[in-house]
Amino acid sequence: MARKIGLVGFGCVAQGFYQLVVNNPLVREQIEIKRICIKHSDKPRALSEDLFTTDIDSLVTDNEIEVVVELIDDASAAWDIITTALSEGKAVVSANKKMIAENLRNLQRFPHEIQNKFHYEAAVGACIPLLKTLDNHYGYEPISKVEGIINGSTNYILGRMFADRVSFEEALGQAQDLGYAESDPKLDIEGFDASHKLSIILFHAFNQVCKPEDILRIGIDRIDSTDVDFAVKNQKTIKLTACCFRNESSIGAFCLPRFVNLTEHLGRTEDAYNAVEISSVNTDKQLLLGKGAGGEATAMAVLADVMSVLDNQQRMIKPQHGELSLNDGQEIDIYVRHQQNIDTSSFTEILDMGSAGGDQFLIGRISLKALKKSPWARHTGNSIIMI
Ligand code: HSE
């Protein structure tokens, strides 16, 4: 008999998940979506009314339901739902990166048995099996760095700005129409979504908690055609990149737009694809590439997680050897196109200065810490891109 699933939310990813279940006979014979909890009962739906409820308690306490699949975008409501479902003895699958990133410390305190009943592969890199790879495949291999492109909509937007020379606003509208962007697209374009995902990656790579708000974060919302021209003139493209690393005594993480060579893997990562490079002691580097946003691509990973929890597949939790401090001392080179004067004393070295479009630009070496605390770095008229 098919095992019962309770679905919470019926947006883009949840509808994709529903279709994957009902359209595949092999899946359909193993699982059945018994009930779907929605917020607005008055919206017209193509499915039978009996399938829907607005009563979350009846779903999470339903004895027949073995797995609760949580796919809503309200992080705090989602946390309440998943903790209740876990305390009811159910397994939980989620794709809610904000909720997970904000609760890593709480998750770390859960007994391993409970951690193993909560899977959220779809939260990072959509269909890319990244968290499973970090947990199990790299379970005994010391990872030194994980970096790449982990937000699909911004990669799509930047791609359109380079290939078709469309404006930022037009490209964002296209990303929204294609279902890549968050319901609040500010989360994508200002780098919040990438910093949430980076916290989760750091947790799985190093079993360390770094709060998203402690990560240096600059989005792509300040990038315009002047920056695109500058990149093209220098045979580069621009990508929103995220990076976390660890050494003996510290961890580090940042999320920044970056000039990338067209020949690099990241430079060739198009559309809403994500690319993540894992560096480790014995492997040098390994690249994972796949579609990082969109209903179907994300739903595919949700389905894989449902099958994993029903199959009791264990995720390996890395041993934790104490808390490592956040290292903001690392220096990076950045380009700043500025409409407002910037305080050059924040830099350890100025490498170049000039004009770009009607603005001035400066290239210099700066520590992550200095960049984080410089008021000019937060000014929305200053475009900052790592070199
Ligand atoms: N808005 C997200 C992105 C969706 O663009 O990557 C997938 O997490």
GROMACS .gro file of C-alpha atoms and ligand atoms in nm:
model
  395
    1MET     CA    1   0.000   0.000   0.000
    2ALA     CA    2   0.122   0.350  -0.083
    3ARG     CA    3   0.265   0.539   0.217
    4LYS     CA    4   0.096   0.865   0.306
    5ILE     CA    5   0.243   1.212   0.265
    6GLY     CA    6   0.109   1.541   0.400
    7LEU     CA    7   0.197   1.841   0.185
    8VAL     CA    8   0.212   2.191   0.334
    9GLY     CA    9   0.182   2.472   0.078
   10PHE     CA   10   0.078   2.454  -0.284
   11GLY     CA   11   0.301   2.704  -0.464
   12CYS     CA   12   0.536   2.648  -0.757
   13VAL     CA   13   0.756   2.376  -0.599
   14ALA     CA   14   0.466   2.199  -0.422
   15GLN     CA   15   0.267   2.180  -0.746
   16GLY     CA   16   0.578   2.046  -0.922
   17PHE     CA   17   0.612   1.782  -0.648
   18TYR     CA   18   0.244   1.686  -0.679
   19GLN     CA   19   0.285   1.638  -1.056
   20LEU     CA   20   0.600   1.426  -1.012
   21VAL     CA   21   0.409   1.197  -0.776
   22VAL     CA   22   0.087   1.157  -0.974
   23ASN     CA   23   0.248   1.131  -1.318
   24ASN     CA   24   0.499   0.858  -1.237
   25PRO     CA   25   0.341   0.511  -1.183
   26LEU     CA   26   0.655   0.387  -1.004
   27VAL     CA   27   0.627   0.671  -0.753
   28ARG     CA   28   0.248   0.655  -0.730
   29GLU     CA   29   0.256   0.295  -0.618
   30GLN     CA   30   0.489   0.385  -0.330
   31ILE     CA   31   0.354   0.717  -0.203
   32GLU     CA   32   0.026   0.903  -0.196
   33ILE     CA   33  -0.034   1.268  -0.111
   34LYS     CA   34  -0.312   1.230   0.143
   35ARG     CA   35  -0.373   1.595   0.228
   36ILE     CA   36  -0.249   1.940   0.123
   37CYS     CA   37  -0.257   2.224   0.376
   38ILE     CA   38  -0.314   2.567   0.217
   39LYS     CA   39  -0.355   2.919   0.353
   40HIS     CA   40  -0.631   3.049   0.124
   41SER     CA   41  -0.924   2.812   0.076
   42ASP     CA   42  -1.096   3.052  -0.166
   43LYS     CA   43  -0.836   3.025  -0.447
   44PRO     CA   44  -0.962   2.822  -0.744
   45ARG     CA   45  -0.783   2.481  -0.764
   46ALA     CA   46  -0.778   2.221  -1.039
   47LEU     CA   47  -0.782   1.932  -0.786
   48SER     CA   48  -1.059   1.785  -0.572
   49GLU     CA   49  -1.155   2.003  -0.275
   50ASP     CA   50  -1.130   1.700  -0.044
   51LEU     CA   51  -0.755   1.700  -0.085
   52PHE     CA   52  -0.717   2.043   0.074
   53THR     CA   53  -0.735   2.163   0.432
   54THR     CA   54  -0.650   2.487   0.609
   55ASP     CA   55  -0.607   2.304   0.940
   56ILE     CA   56  -0.235   2.235   0.983
   57ASP     CA   57  -0.287   2.058   1.317
   58SER     CA   58  -0.508   1.793   1.159
   59LEU     CA   59  -0.234   1.724   0.903
   60VAL     CA   60   0.063   1.702   1.140
   61THR     CA   61  -0.127   1.485   1.388
   62ASP     CA   62  -0.276   1.252   1.126
   63ASN     CA   63  -0.159   0.904   1.228
   64GLU     CA   64  -0.156   0.778   0.872
   65ILE     CA   65   0.081   1.046   0.746
   66GLU     CA   66   0.445   0.935   0.768
   67VAL     CA   67   0.616   1.229   0.601
   68VAL     CA   68   0.530   1.598   0.616
   69VAL     CA   69   0.660   1.788   0.313
   70GLU     CA   70   0.684   2.156   0.407
   71LEU     CA   71   0.699   2.393   0.108
   72ILE     CA   72   0.583   2.735   0.229
   73ASP     CA   73   0.787   3.054   0.224
   74ASP     CA   74   0.713   3.179   0.576
   75ALA     CA   75   1.024   3.078   0.772
   76SER     CA   76   0.881   3.116   1.119
   77ALA     CA   77   0.554   2.931   1.046
   78ALA     CA   78   0.761   2.661   0.872
   79TRP     CA   79   0.978   2.611   1.183
   80ASP     CA   80   0.669   2.561   1.400
   81ILE     CA   81   0.529   2.309   1.152
   82ILE     CA   82   0.846   2.104   1.119
   83THR     CA   83   0.916   2.092   1.494
   84THR     CA   84   0.559   1.983   1.565
   85ALA     CA   85   0.572   1.719   1.291
   86LEU     CA   86   0.906   1.585   1.420
   87SER     CA   87   0.773   1.572   1.776
   88GLU     CA   88   0.474   1.376   1.640
   89GLY     CA   89   0.727   1.118   1.518
   90LYS     CA   90   0.698   1.204   1.150
   91ALA     CA   91   0.979   1.250   0.904
   92VAL     CA   92   0.999   1.595   0.747
   93VAL     CA   93   1.120   1.718   0.409
   94SER     CA   94   1.161   2.090   0.345
   95ALA     CA   95   1.310   2.328   0.089
   96ASN     CA   96   1.293   2.631   0.317
   97LYS     CA   97   1.650   2.763   0.312
   98LYS     CA   98   1.577   3.074   0.522
   99MET     CA   99   1.414   2.869   0.798
  100ILE     CA  100   1.693   2.612   0.798
  101ALA     CA  101   1.974   2.872   0.791
  102GLU     CA  102   1.817   3.060   1.082
  103ASN     CA  103   1.780   2.742   1.289
  104LEU     CA  104   2.110   2.562   1.234
  105ARG     CA  105   2.203   2.595   1.601
  106ASN     CA  106   1.868   2.438   1.700
  107LEU     CA  107   1.913   2.161   1.443
  108GLN     CA  108   2.261   2.086   1.573
  109ARG     CA  109   2.109   2.029   1.920
  110PHE     CA  110   1.855   1.776   1.790
  111PRO     CA  111   1.948   1.413   1.865
  112HIS     CA  112   2.103   1.246   1.559
  113GLU     CA  113   1.798   1.026   1.523
  114ILE     CA  114   1.581   1.337   1.475
  115GLN     CA  115   1.836   1.509   1.248
  116ASN     CA  116   1.819   1.200   1.031
  117LYS     CA  117   1.443   1.232   0.998
  118PHE     CA  118   1.471   1.583   0.859
  119HIS     CA  119   1.595   1.615   0.500
  120TYR     CA  120   1.626   1.940   0.301
  121GLU     CA  121   1.841   1.872  -0.004
  122ALA     CA  122   1.620   2.093  -0.223
  123ALA     CA  123   1.701   2.398  -0.009
  124VAL     CA  124   2.044   2.436  -0.171
  125GLY     CA  125   2.114   2.405  -0.542
  126ALA     CA  126   1.764   2.265  -0.621
  127CYS     CA  127   1.827   1.935  -0.803
  128ILE     CA  128   2.204   1.919  -0.730
  129PRO     CA  129   2.274   1.650  -0.466
  130LEU     CA  130   2.505   1.884  -0.277
  131LEU     CA  131   2.417   1.828   0.090
  132LYS     CA  132   2.418   1.449   0.052
  133THR     CA  133   2.756   1.478  -0.117
  134LEU     CA  134   2.898   1.695   0.163
  135ASP     CA  135   2.752   1.467   0.433
  136ASN     CA  136   2.816   1.120   0.303
  137HIS     CA  137   3.050   1.128   0.006
  138TYR     CA  138   3.283   1.365   0.191
  139GLY     CA  139   3.205   1.208   0.530
  140TYR     CA  140   3.568   1.108   0.589
  141GLU     CA  141   3.739   1.357   0.359
  142PRO     CA  142   3.850   1.692   0.508
  143ILE     CA  143   3.694   1.973   0.306
  144SER     CA  144   3.887   2.300   0.288
  145LYS     CA  145   3.659   2.517   0.075
  146VAL     CA  146   3.321   2.519  -0.101
  147GLU     CA  147   3.251   2.794  -0.352
  148GLY     CA  148   3.036   2.867  -0.651
  149ILE     CA  149   2.707   3.000  -0.782
  150ILE     CA  150   2.416   2.910  -0.554
  151ASN     CA  151   2.137   3.141  -0.667
  152GLY     CA  152   1.964   3.063  -0.996
  153SER     CA  153   1.768   3.381  -1.053
  154THR     CA  154   2.064   3.615  -1.017
  155ASN     CA  155   2.263   3.394  -1.253
  156TYR     CA  156   1.976   3.415  -1.499
  157ILE     CA  157   1.952   3.795  -1.460
  158LEU     CA  158   2.326   3.851  -1.508
  159GLY     CA  159   2.323   3.614  -1.808
  160ARG     CA  160   2.048   3.819  -1.977
  161MET     CA  161   2.227   4.146  -1.899
  162PHE     CA  162   2.542   4.016  -2.073
  163ALA     CA  163   2.394   3.813  -2.362
  164ASP     CA  164   2.095   4.030  -2.457
  165ARG     CA  165   2.197   4.358  -2.298
  166VAL     CA  166   1.856   4.386  -2.130
  167SER     CA  167   1.822   4.613  -1.826
  168PHE     CA  168   1.843   4.475  -1.473
  169GLU     CA  169   1.469   4.536  -1.420
  170GLU     CA  170   1.367   4.357  -1.740
  171ALA     CA  171   1.589   4.056  -1.662
  172LEU     CA  172   1.445   4.039  -1.308
  173GLY     CA  173   1.091   4.039  -1.451
  174GLN     CA  174   1.185   3.744  -1.676
  175ALA     CA  175   1.335   3.553  -1.379
  176GLN     CA  176   1.010   3.609  -1.187
  177ASP     CA  177   0.796   3.493  -1.482
  178LEU     CA  178   1.003   3.174  -1.508
  179GLY     CA  179   0.943   3.093  -1.139
  180TYR     CA  180   1.311   3.128  -1.044
  181ALA     CA  181   1.285   3.423  -0.806
  182GLU     CA  182   1.159   3.423  -0.447
  183SER     CA  183   0.816   3.577  -0.384
  184ASP     CA  184   1.016   3.868  -0.241
  185PRO     CA  185   1.290   3.901  -0.510
  186LYS     CA  186   1.493   4.125  -0.278
  187LEU     CA  187   1.605   3.798  -0.116
  188ASP     CA  188   1.769   3.695  -0.444
  189ILE     CA  189   1.910   4.020  -0.578
  190GLU     CA  190   2.049   4.148  -0.248
  191GLY     CA  191   2.221   3.814  -0.180
  192PHE     CA  192   2.013   3.705   0.122
  193ASP     CA  193   1.909   3.378  -0.042
  194ALA     CA  194   2.271   3.296  -0.129
  195SER     CA  195   2.385   3.377   0.226
  196HIS     CA  196   2.114   3.148   0.371
  197LYS     CA  197   2.230   2.867   0.141
  198LEU     CA  198   2.595   2.937   0.223
  199SER     CA  199   2.524   2.898   0.599
  200ILE     CA  200   2.368   2.560   0.525
  201ILE     CA  201   2.663   2.455   0.308
  202LEU     CA  202   2.908   2.561   0.579
  203PHE     CA  203   2.710   2.357   0.834
  204HIS     CA  204   2.726   2.044   0.619
  205ALA     CA  205   3.087   2.090   0.508
  206PHE     CA  206   3.235   2.169   0.850
  207ASN     CA  207   2.960   2.107   1.110
  208GLN     CA  208   2.998   2.468   1.217
  209VAL     CA  209   2.725   2.726   1.259
  210CYS     CA  210   2.775   3.065   1.096
  211LYS     CA  211   2.465   3.284   1.110
  212PRO     CA  212   2.360   3.426   0.770
  213GLU     CA  213   2.378   3.780   0.912
  214ASP     CA  214   2.747   3.728   0.999
  215ILE     CA  215   2.834   3.652   0.637
  216LEU     CA  216   2.969   3.939   0.428
  217ARG     CA  217   2.694   3.986   0.170
  218ILE     CA  218   2.670   4.210  -0.134
  219GLY     CA  219   2.405   4.146  -0.399
  220ILE     CA  220   2.376   4.222  -0.770
  221ASP     CA  221   2.117   4.500  -0.733
  222ARG     CA  222   2.381   4.770  -0.788
  223ILE     CA  223   2.523   4.623  -1.108
  224ASP     CA  224   2.437   4.813  -1.424
  225SER     CA  225   2.543   4.835  -1.790
  226THR     CA  226   2.861   5.029  -1.696
  227ASP     CA  227   2.983   4.727  -1.497
  228VAL     CA  228   2.880   4.493  -1.778
  229ASP     CA  229   3.082   4.706  -2.027
  230PHE     CA  230   3.380   4.706  -1.790
  231ALA     CA  231   3.366   4.326  -1.763
  232VAL     CA  232   3.332   4.273  -2.138
  233LYS     CA  233   3.625   4.508  -2.206
  234ASN     CA  234   3.836   4.289  -1.977
  235GLN     CA  235   3.710   3.957  -2.128
  236LYS     CA  236   3.518   3.871  -1.811
  237THR     CA  237   3.164   3.809  -1.704
  238ILE     CA  238   3.005   3.877  -1.363
  239LYS     CA  239   2.859   3.610  -1.135
  240LEU     CA  240   2.713   3.623  -0.785
  241THR     CA  241   2.945   3.387  -0.601
  242ALA     CA  242   2.946   3.241  -0.252
  243CYS     CA  243   3.246   3.095  -0.074
  244CYS     CA  244   3.310   2.929   0.262
  245PHE     CA  245   3.637   2.787   0.386
  246ARG     CA  246   3.805   2.655   0.696
  247ASN     CA  247   4.158   2.630   0.825
  248GLU     CA  248   4.304   2.496   1.150
  249SER     CA  249   4.135   2.739   1.383
  250SER     CA  250   3.877   2.938   1.192
  251ILE     CA  251   3.605   2.946   0.929
  252GLY     CA  252   3.522   3.216   0.676
  253ALA     CA  253   3.233   3.294   0.443
  254PHE     CA  254   3.134   3.565   0.197
  255CYS     CA  255   2.886   3.620  -0.078
  256LEU     CA  256   2.982   3.874  -0.347
  257PRO     CA  257   2.947   3.950  -0.718
  258ARG     CA  258   3.272   3.855  -0.888
  259PHE     CA  259   3.444   3.908  -1.225
  260VAL     CA  260   3.496   3.561  -1.369
  261ASN     CA  261   3.694   3.446  -1.675
  262LEU     CA  262   3.476   3.322  -1.960
  263THR     CA  263   3.683   3.004  -1.974
  264GLU     CA  264   3.627   2.911  -1.607
  265HIS     CA  265   3.353   2.665  -1.512
  266LEU     CA  266   3.171   2.942  -1.327
  267GLY     CA  267   3.201   3.169  -1.630
  268ARG     CA  268   3.028   2.907  -1.842
  269THR     CA  269   2.745   2.845  -1.593
  270GLU     CA  270   2.443   2.980  -1.779
  271ASP     CA  271   2.074   3.043  -1.722
  272ALA     CA  272   1.940   2.941  -1.377
  273TYR     CA  273   2.215   2.681  -1.333
  274ASN     CA  274   2.422   2.657  -1.017
  275ALA     CA  275   2.783   2.535  -1.000
  276VAL     CA  276   2.953   2.437  -0.676
  277GLU     CA  277   3.319   2.347  -0.642
  278ILE     CA  278   3.431   2.145  -0.340
  279SER     CA  279   3.801   2.156  -0.250
  280SER     CA  280   3.940   1.891  -0.016
  281VAL     CA  281   4.266   1.741   0.098
  282ASN     CA  282   4.274   1.430  -0.124
  283THR     CA  283   4.059   1.532  -0.419
  284ASP     CA  284   4.184   1.878  -0.508
  285LYS     CA  285   3.858   1.999  -0.663
  286GLN     CA  286   3.524   1.854  -0.764
  287LEU     CA  287   3.250   2.044  -0.948
  288LEU     CA  288   2.877   1.986  -0.917
  289LEU     CA  289   2.661   2.154  -1.181
  290GLY     CA  290   2.286   2.160  -1.227
  291LYS     CA  291   1.969   2.360  -1.248
  292GLY     CA  292   1.953   2.564  -0.928
  293ALA     CA  293   1.600   2.709  -0.941
  294GLY     CA  294   1.256   2.638  -1.083
  295GLY     CA  295   0.954   2.434  -0.971
  296GLU     CA  296   1.036   2.100  -1.135
  297ALA     CA  297   1.411   2.102  -1.064
  298THR     CA  298   1.345   2.173  -0.695
  299ALA     CA  299   1.054   1.928  -0.673
  300MET     CA  300   1.278   1.650  -0.806
  301ALA     CA  301   1.507   1.688  -0.502
  302VAL     CA  302   1.205   1.701  -0.267
  303LEU     CA  303   1.084   1.371  -0.408
  304ALA     CA  304   1.431   1.216  -0.373
  305ASP     CA  305   1.433   1.327  -0.005
  306VAL     CA  306   1.087   1.176   0.057
  307MET     CA  307   1.210   0.844  -0.081
  308SER     CA  308   1.531   0.868   0.129
  309VAL     CA  309   1.347   0.928   0.459
  310LEU     CA  310   1.097   0.651   0.386
  311ASP     CA  311   1.391   0.425   0.312
  312ASN     CA  312   1.552   0.529   0.644
  313GLN     CA  313   1.864   0.649   0.468
  314GLN     CA  314   2.104   0.796   0.721
  315ARG     CA  315   2.294   1.113   0.662
  316MET     CA  316   2.637   1.117   0.814
  317ILE     CA  317   2.682   1.394   1.068
  318LYS     CA  318   3.042   1.507   1.090
  319PRO     CA  319   3.203   1.513   1.435
  320GLN     CA  320   3.225   1.858   1.584
  321HIS     CA  321   3.563   1.950   1.731
  322GLY     CA  322   3.455   2.265   1.914
  323GLU     CA  323   3.347   2.602   1.780
  324LEU     CA  324   3.572   2.770   1.527
  325SER     CA  325   3.580   3.149   1.515
  326LEU     CA  326   3.481   3.349   1.209
  327ASN     CA  327   3.791   3.471   1.028
  328ASP     CA  328   3.737   3.806   0.858
  329GLY     CA  329   4.103   3.882   0.815
  330GLN     CA  330   4.134   3.741   0.462
  331GLU     CA  331   4.209   4.004   0.199
  332ILE     CA  332   4.040   4.020  -0.139
  333ASP     CA  333   4.074   4.249  -0.439
  334ILE     CA  334   3.764   4.444  -0.534
  335TYR     CA  335   3.647   4.689  -0.799
  336VAL     CA  336   3.424   4.969  -0.668
  337ARG     CA  337   3.238   5.192  -0.914
  338HIS     CA  338   3.135   5.479  -0.698
  339GLN     CA  339   2.900   5.773  -0.722
  340GLN     CA  340   2.996   5.879  -0.374
  341ASN     CA  341   3.349   5.935  -0.243
  342ILE     CA  342   3.489   5.631  -0.070
  343ASP     CA  343   3.724   5.620   0.223
  344THR     CA  344   4.045   5.479   0.074
  345SER     CA  345   4.193   5.422   0.420
  346SER     CA  346   3.977   5.105   0.442
  347PHE     CA  347   4.207   4.949   0.178
  348THR     CA  348   4.546   4.796   0.247
  349GLU     CA  349   4.651   4.877  -0.111
  350ILE     CA  350   4.505   5.077  -0.400
  351LEU     CA  351   4.580   4.895  -0.726
  352ASP     CA  352   4.410   5.115  -0.988
  353MET     CA  353   4.175   5.409  -1.034
  354GLY     CA  354   3.994   5.544  -1.336
  355SER     CA  355   3.660   5.632  -1.486
  356ALA     CA  356   3.386   5.395  -1.608
  357GLY     CA  357   3.075   5.537  -1.779
  358GLY     CA  358   3.009   5.864  -1.599
  359ASP     CA  359   3.142   5.729  -1.267
  360GLN     CA  360   3.479   5.678  -1.105
  361PHE     CA  361   3.615   5.334  -1.023
  362LEU     CA  362   3.880   5.212  -0.786
  363ILE     CA  363   4.046   4.872  -0.760
  364GLY     CA  364   4.202   4.785  -0.428
  365ARG     CA  365   4.292   4.521  -0.171
  366ILE     CA  366   4.077   4.509   0.140
  367SER     CA  367   4.008   4.265   0.425
  368LEU     CA  368   3.662   4.107   0.454
  369LYS     CA  369   3.635   4.273   0.794
  370ALA     CA  370   3.709   4.624   0.661
  371LEU     CA  371   3.465   4.575   0.372
  372LYS     CA  372   3.196   4.456   0.613
  373LYS     CA  373   3.221   4.758   0.837
  374SER     CA  374   3.280   5.032   0.576
  375PRO     CA  375   2.974   5.262   0.546
  376TRP     CA  376   3.056   5.337   0.178
  377ALA     CA  377   3.021   4.962   0.101
  378ARG     CA  378   2.655   4.977   0.201
  379HIS     CA  379   2.579   5.280  -0.019
  380THR     CA  380   2.354   5.156  -0.299
  381GLY     CA  381   2.520   5.391  -0.551
  382ASN     CA  382   2.849   5.202  -0.514
  383SER     CA  383   2.881   4.885  -0.718
  384ILE     CA  384   3.125   4.637  -0.560
  385ILE     CA  385   3.260   4.341  -0.753
  386MET     CA  386   3.534   4.101  -0.639
  387ILE     CA  387   3.823   4.043  -0.876
  388HSE     N1  388   1.515   3.195  -0.573
  388HSE     C1  389   1.601   3.082  -0.563
  388HSE     C2  390   1.711   3.096  -0.665
  388HSE     C3  391   1.522   2.957  -0.587
  388HSE     O1  392   1.697   3.180  -0.755
  388HSE     O2  393   1.813   3.027  -0.656
  388HSE     C4  394   1.598   2.829  -0.562
  388HSE     O3  395   1.643   2.820  -0.429
   0.00000   0.00000   0.00000
